[in-house]
Every structure is written in C-alpha cells, then in structure tokens.
PDB file of C-alpha atoms in Angstrom:
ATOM      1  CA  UNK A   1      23.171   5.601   6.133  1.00 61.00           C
ATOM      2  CA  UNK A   2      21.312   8.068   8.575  1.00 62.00           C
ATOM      3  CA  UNK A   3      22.996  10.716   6.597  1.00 66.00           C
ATOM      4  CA  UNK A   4      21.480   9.581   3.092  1.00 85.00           C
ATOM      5  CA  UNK A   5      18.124   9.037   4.547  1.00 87.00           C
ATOM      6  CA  UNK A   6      16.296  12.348   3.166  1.00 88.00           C
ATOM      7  CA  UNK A   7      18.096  12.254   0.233  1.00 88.00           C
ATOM      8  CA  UNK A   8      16.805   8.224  -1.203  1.00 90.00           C
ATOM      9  CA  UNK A   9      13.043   8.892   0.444  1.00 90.00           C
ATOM     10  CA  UNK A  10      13.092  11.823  -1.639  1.00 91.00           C
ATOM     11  CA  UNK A  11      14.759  10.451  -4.564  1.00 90.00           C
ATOM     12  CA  UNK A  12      12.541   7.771  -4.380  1.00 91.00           C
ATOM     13  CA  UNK A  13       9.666   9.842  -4.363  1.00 91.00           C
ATOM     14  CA  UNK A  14      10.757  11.942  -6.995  1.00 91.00           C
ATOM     15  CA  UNK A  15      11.400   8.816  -9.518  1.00 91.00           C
ATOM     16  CA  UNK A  16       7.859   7.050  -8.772  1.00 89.00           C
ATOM     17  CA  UNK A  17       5.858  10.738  -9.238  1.00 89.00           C
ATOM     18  CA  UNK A  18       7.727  10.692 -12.705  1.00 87.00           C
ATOM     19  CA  UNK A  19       6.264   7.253 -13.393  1.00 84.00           C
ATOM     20  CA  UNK A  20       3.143   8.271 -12.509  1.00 81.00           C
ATOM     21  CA  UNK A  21       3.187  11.434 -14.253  1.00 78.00           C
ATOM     22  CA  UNK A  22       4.553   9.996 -18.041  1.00 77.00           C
ATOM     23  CA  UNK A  23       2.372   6.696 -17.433  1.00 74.00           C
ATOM     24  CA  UNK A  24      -0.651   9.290 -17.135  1.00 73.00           C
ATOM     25  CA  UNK A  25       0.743  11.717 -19.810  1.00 70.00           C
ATOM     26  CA  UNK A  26       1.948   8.944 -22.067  1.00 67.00           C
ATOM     27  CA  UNK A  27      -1.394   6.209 -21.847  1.00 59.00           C
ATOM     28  CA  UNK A  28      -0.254   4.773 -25.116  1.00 52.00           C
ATOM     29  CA  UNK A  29       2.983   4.073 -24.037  1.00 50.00           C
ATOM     30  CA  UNK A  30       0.887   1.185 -21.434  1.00 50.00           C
ATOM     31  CA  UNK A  31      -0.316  -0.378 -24.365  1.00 51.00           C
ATOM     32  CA  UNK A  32       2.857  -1.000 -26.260  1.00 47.00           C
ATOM     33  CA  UNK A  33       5.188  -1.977 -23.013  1.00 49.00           C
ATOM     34  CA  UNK A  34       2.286  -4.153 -21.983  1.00 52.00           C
ATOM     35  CA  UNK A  35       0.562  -5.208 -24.690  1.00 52.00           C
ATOM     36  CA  UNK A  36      -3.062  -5.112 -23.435  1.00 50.00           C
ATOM     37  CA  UNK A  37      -5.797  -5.967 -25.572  1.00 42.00           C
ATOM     38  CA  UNK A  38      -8.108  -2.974 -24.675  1.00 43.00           C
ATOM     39  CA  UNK A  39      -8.295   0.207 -25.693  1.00 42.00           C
ATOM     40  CA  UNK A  40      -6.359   2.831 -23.521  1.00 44.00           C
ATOM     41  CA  UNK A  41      -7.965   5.489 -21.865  1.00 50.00           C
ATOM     42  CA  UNK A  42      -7.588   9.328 -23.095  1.00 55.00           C
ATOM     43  CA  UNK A  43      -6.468  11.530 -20.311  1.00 56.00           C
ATOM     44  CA  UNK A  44      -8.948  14.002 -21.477  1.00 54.00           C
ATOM     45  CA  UNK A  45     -11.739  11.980 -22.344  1.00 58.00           C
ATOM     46  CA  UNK A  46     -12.272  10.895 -18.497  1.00 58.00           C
ATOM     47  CA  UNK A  47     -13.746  13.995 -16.496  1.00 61.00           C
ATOM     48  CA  UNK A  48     -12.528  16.347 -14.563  1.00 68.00           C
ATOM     49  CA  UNK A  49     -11.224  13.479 -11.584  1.00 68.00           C
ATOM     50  CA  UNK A  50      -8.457  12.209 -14.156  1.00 71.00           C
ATOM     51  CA  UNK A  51      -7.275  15.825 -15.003  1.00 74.00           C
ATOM     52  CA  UNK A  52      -7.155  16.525 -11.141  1.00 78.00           C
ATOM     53  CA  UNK A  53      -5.294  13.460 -10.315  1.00 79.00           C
ATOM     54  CA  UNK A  54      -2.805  14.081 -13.467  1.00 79.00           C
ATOM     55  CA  UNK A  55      -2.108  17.888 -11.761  1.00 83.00           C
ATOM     56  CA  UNK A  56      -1.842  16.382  -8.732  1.00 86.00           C
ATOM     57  CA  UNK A  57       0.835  14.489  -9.640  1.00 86.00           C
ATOM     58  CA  UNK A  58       2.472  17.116 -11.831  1.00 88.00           C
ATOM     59  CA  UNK A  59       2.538  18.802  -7.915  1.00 91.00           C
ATOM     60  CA  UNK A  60       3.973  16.048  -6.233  1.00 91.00           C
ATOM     61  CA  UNK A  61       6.965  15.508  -8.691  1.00 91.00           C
ATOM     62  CA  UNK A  62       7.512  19.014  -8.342  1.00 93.00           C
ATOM     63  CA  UNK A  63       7.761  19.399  -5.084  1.00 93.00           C
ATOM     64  CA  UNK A  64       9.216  16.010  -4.324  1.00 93.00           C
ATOM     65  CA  UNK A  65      12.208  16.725  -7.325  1.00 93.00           C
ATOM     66  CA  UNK A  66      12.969  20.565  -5.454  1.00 93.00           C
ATOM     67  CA  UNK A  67      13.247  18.903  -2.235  1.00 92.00           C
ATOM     68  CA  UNK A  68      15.620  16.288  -3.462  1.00 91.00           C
ATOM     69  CA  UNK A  69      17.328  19.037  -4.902  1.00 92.00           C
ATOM     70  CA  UNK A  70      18.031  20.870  -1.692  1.00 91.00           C
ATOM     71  CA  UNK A  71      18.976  17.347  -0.193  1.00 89.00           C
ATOM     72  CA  UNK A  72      21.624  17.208  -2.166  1.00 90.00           C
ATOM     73  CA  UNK A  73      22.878  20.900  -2.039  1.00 90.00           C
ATOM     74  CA  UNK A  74      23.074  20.051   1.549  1.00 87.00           C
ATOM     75  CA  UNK A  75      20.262  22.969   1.915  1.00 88.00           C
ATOM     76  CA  UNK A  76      17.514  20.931   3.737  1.00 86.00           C
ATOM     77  CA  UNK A  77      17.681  22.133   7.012  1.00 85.00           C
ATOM     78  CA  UNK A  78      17.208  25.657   5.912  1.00 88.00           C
ATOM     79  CA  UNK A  79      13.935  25.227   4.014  1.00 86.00           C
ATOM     80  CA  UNK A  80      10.837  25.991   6.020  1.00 88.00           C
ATOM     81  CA  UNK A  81       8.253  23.362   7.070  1.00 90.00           C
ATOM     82  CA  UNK A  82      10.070  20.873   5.001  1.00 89.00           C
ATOM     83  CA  UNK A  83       8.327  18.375   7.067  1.00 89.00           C
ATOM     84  CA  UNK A  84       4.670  19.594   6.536  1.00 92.00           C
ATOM     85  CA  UNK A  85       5.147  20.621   3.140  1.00 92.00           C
ATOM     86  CA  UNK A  86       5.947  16.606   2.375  1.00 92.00           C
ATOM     87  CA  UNK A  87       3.455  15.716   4.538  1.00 92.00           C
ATOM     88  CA  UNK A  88       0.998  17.587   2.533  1.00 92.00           C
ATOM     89  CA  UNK A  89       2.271  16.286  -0.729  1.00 92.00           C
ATOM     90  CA  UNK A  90       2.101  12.707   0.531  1.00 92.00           C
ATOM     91  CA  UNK A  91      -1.648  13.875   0.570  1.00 92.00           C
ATOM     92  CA  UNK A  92      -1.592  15.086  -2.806  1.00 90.00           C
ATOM     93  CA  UNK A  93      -0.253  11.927  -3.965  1.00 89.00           C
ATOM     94  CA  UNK A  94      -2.796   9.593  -2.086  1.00 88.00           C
ATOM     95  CA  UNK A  95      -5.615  11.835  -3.124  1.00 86.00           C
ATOM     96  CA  UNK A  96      -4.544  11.565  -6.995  1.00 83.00           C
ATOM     97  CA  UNK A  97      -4.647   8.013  -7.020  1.00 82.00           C
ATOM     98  CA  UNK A  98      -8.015   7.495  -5.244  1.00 80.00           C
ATOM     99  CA  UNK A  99      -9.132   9.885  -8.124  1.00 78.00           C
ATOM    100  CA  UNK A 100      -7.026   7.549 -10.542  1.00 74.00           C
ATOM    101  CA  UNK A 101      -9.305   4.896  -9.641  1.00 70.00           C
ATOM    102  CA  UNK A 102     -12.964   6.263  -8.744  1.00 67.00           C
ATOM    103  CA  UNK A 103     -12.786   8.291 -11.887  1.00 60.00           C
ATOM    104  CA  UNK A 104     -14.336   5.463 -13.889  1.00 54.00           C
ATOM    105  CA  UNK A 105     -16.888   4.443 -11.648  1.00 46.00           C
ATOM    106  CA  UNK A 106     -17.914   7.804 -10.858  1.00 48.00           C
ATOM    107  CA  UNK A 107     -18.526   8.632 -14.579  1.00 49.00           C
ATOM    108  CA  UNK A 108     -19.837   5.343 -15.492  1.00 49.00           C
ATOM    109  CA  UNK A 109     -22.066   4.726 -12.383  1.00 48.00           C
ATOM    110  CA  UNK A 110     -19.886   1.447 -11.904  1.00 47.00           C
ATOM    111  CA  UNK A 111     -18.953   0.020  -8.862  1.00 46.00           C
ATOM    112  CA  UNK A 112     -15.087  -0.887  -9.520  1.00 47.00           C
ATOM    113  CA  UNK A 113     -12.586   0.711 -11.560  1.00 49.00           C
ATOM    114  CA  UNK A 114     -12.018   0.044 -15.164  1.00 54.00           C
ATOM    115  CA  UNK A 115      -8.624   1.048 -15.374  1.00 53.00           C
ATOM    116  CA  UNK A 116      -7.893  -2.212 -13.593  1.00 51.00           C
ATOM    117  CA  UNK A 117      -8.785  -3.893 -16.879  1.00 53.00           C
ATOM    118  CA  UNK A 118      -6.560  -2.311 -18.269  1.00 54.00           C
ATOM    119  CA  UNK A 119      -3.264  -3.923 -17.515  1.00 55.00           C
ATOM    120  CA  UNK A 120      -0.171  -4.200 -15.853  1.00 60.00           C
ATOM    121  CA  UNK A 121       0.386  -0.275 -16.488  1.00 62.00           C
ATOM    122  CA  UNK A 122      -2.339   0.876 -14.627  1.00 67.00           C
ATOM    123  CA  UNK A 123      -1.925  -1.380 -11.573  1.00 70.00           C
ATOM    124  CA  UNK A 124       2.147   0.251 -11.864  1.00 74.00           C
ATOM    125  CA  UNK A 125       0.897   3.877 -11.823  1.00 76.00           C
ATOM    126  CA  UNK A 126      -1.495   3.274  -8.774  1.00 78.00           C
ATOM    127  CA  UNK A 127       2.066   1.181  -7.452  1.00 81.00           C
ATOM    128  CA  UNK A 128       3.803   3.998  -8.126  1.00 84.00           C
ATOM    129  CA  UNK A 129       2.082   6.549  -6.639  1.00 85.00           C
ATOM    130  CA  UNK A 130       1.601   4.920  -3.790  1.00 87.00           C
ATOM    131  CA  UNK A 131       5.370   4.427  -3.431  1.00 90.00           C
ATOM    132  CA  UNK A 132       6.243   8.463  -4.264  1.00 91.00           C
ATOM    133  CA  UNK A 133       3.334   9.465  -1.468  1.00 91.00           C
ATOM    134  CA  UNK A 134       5.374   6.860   0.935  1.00 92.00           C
ATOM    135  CA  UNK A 135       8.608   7.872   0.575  1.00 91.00           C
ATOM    136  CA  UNK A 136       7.330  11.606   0.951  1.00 92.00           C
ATOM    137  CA  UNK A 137       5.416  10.649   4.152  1.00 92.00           C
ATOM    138  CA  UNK A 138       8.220   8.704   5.561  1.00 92.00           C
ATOM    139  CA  UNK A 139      10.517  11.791   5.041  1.00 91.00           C
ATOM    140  CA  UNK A 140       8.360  14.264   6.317  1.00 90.00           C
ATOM    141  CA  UNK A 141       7.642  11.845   9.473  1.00 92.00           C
ATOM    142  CA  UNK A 142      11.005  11.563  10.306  1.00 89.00           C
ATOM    143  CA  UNK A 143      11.386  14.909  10.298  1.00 86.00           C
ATOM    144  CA  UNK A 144       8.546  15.597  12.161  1.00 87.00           C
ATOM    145  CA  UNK A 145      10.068  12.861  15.007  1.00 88.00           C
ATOM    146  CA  UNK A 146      13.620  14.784  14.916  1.00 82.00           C
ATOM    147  CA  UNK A 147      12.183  18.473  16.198  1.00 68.00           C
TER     148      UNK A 147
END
C-alpha cells in the first residue's frame, strides 16, 4: 500500500481538478444533472476572479495529471522538487476556490456567495477542489517528511 501511495493522492487529485475544471467549463451541464431552478452562471460574465480561478484549475490538473504520469512510469523520484511543486499547486487549488466563491460577492457588493444558490453542482466543484488541493498537499507532505 506504501508503494501506491503517490500514485492514488495523485490520481485522486488529478480526477477532482478534472471535475472542477469541466463543472467550471461546462456550467450548463450543473443545470441539467441537477436540475436547479436558477439560472447558471456564465464563466465569462463573472469578472476577472472566475477566469483566474478557472486557469487556476486548468494549472492544477495539469500539473497534478504529469505528476501522476511520472508515478506511474515509476519516474517520481527523479523529478525535481516534486514535493514543493505539489505543495504549491495545493495552493493554486485552495486559492481558485476562495476565488470560486468571493467572486460573487466581490462583484455584487454581497456578503455571501451566490453560487451557493445555485445547487448541488456548485457545492461539488468547491468539494472537489478541495479534495484535488488535498490529495496534492498530502503527497507533497509526505514527501516533504521522507527527505
């Protein structure tokens, strides 16, 4: 199980940054799995905070996906600062959905988010990113424990 380790935290992480990235991409897609009853947001249509948070994410699946890549080549070990550079992503990741959520109320003047209203979908991509930017910190802390 040791041995595996790397390779789920980072799988996991990869999967859940894909989640995030099509149920940002893909905002319709909320409605119809979900069936909420209000209108969806447009990625584009929400300021510069959603776009960042949406790149952001584009990052961490990136990253996350090419590190589960050399997990399972067996090529871990040999990539520099594995550790930090995970670390760092977890950031990304953590960062992206804070932005996922204050981007309403920072461009409405609100006090609480309005994606929240918005259904099950939204609560899943906060969920989800929270997940990918835990399974990349628990990687790169482990590996930050082992040297």
């Amino acid at each position: 199980m040791k041995k595996y380790l790397d390779l789920i935290l980072l799988g996991v992480a990869a999967f859940f940054s894909l989640l995030v990235f099509v149920w940002m991409a893909l905002p319709g897609l909320k409605e119809t799995l979900f069936d909420t009853t209000t209108n969806v947001y447009n990625l584009l249509d929400e300021g510069a905070g959603m776009v960042i948070a949406f790149v952001f994410m584009i990052l961490v699946f990136l990253v996350s996906a090419c590190l589960c890549a050399a997990a399972l080549l067996g090529k871990l070990d040999k990539v520099p600062f594995a550790h930090f550079i995970a670390l760092g992503t977890a950031l990304f990741a953590l960062v992206a959905m804070i932005l996922f959520f204050l981007t309403e109320s920072i461009v409405n003047g609100g006090n609480t988010s309005e994606y929240i209203k918005l259904g099950a979908g939204a609560v899943l991509c906060a969920i989800s990113g929270l997940v990918a930017a835990c399974g990349l910190g628990c990687f790169g802390v482990s590996k930050l424990l082992k040297k």
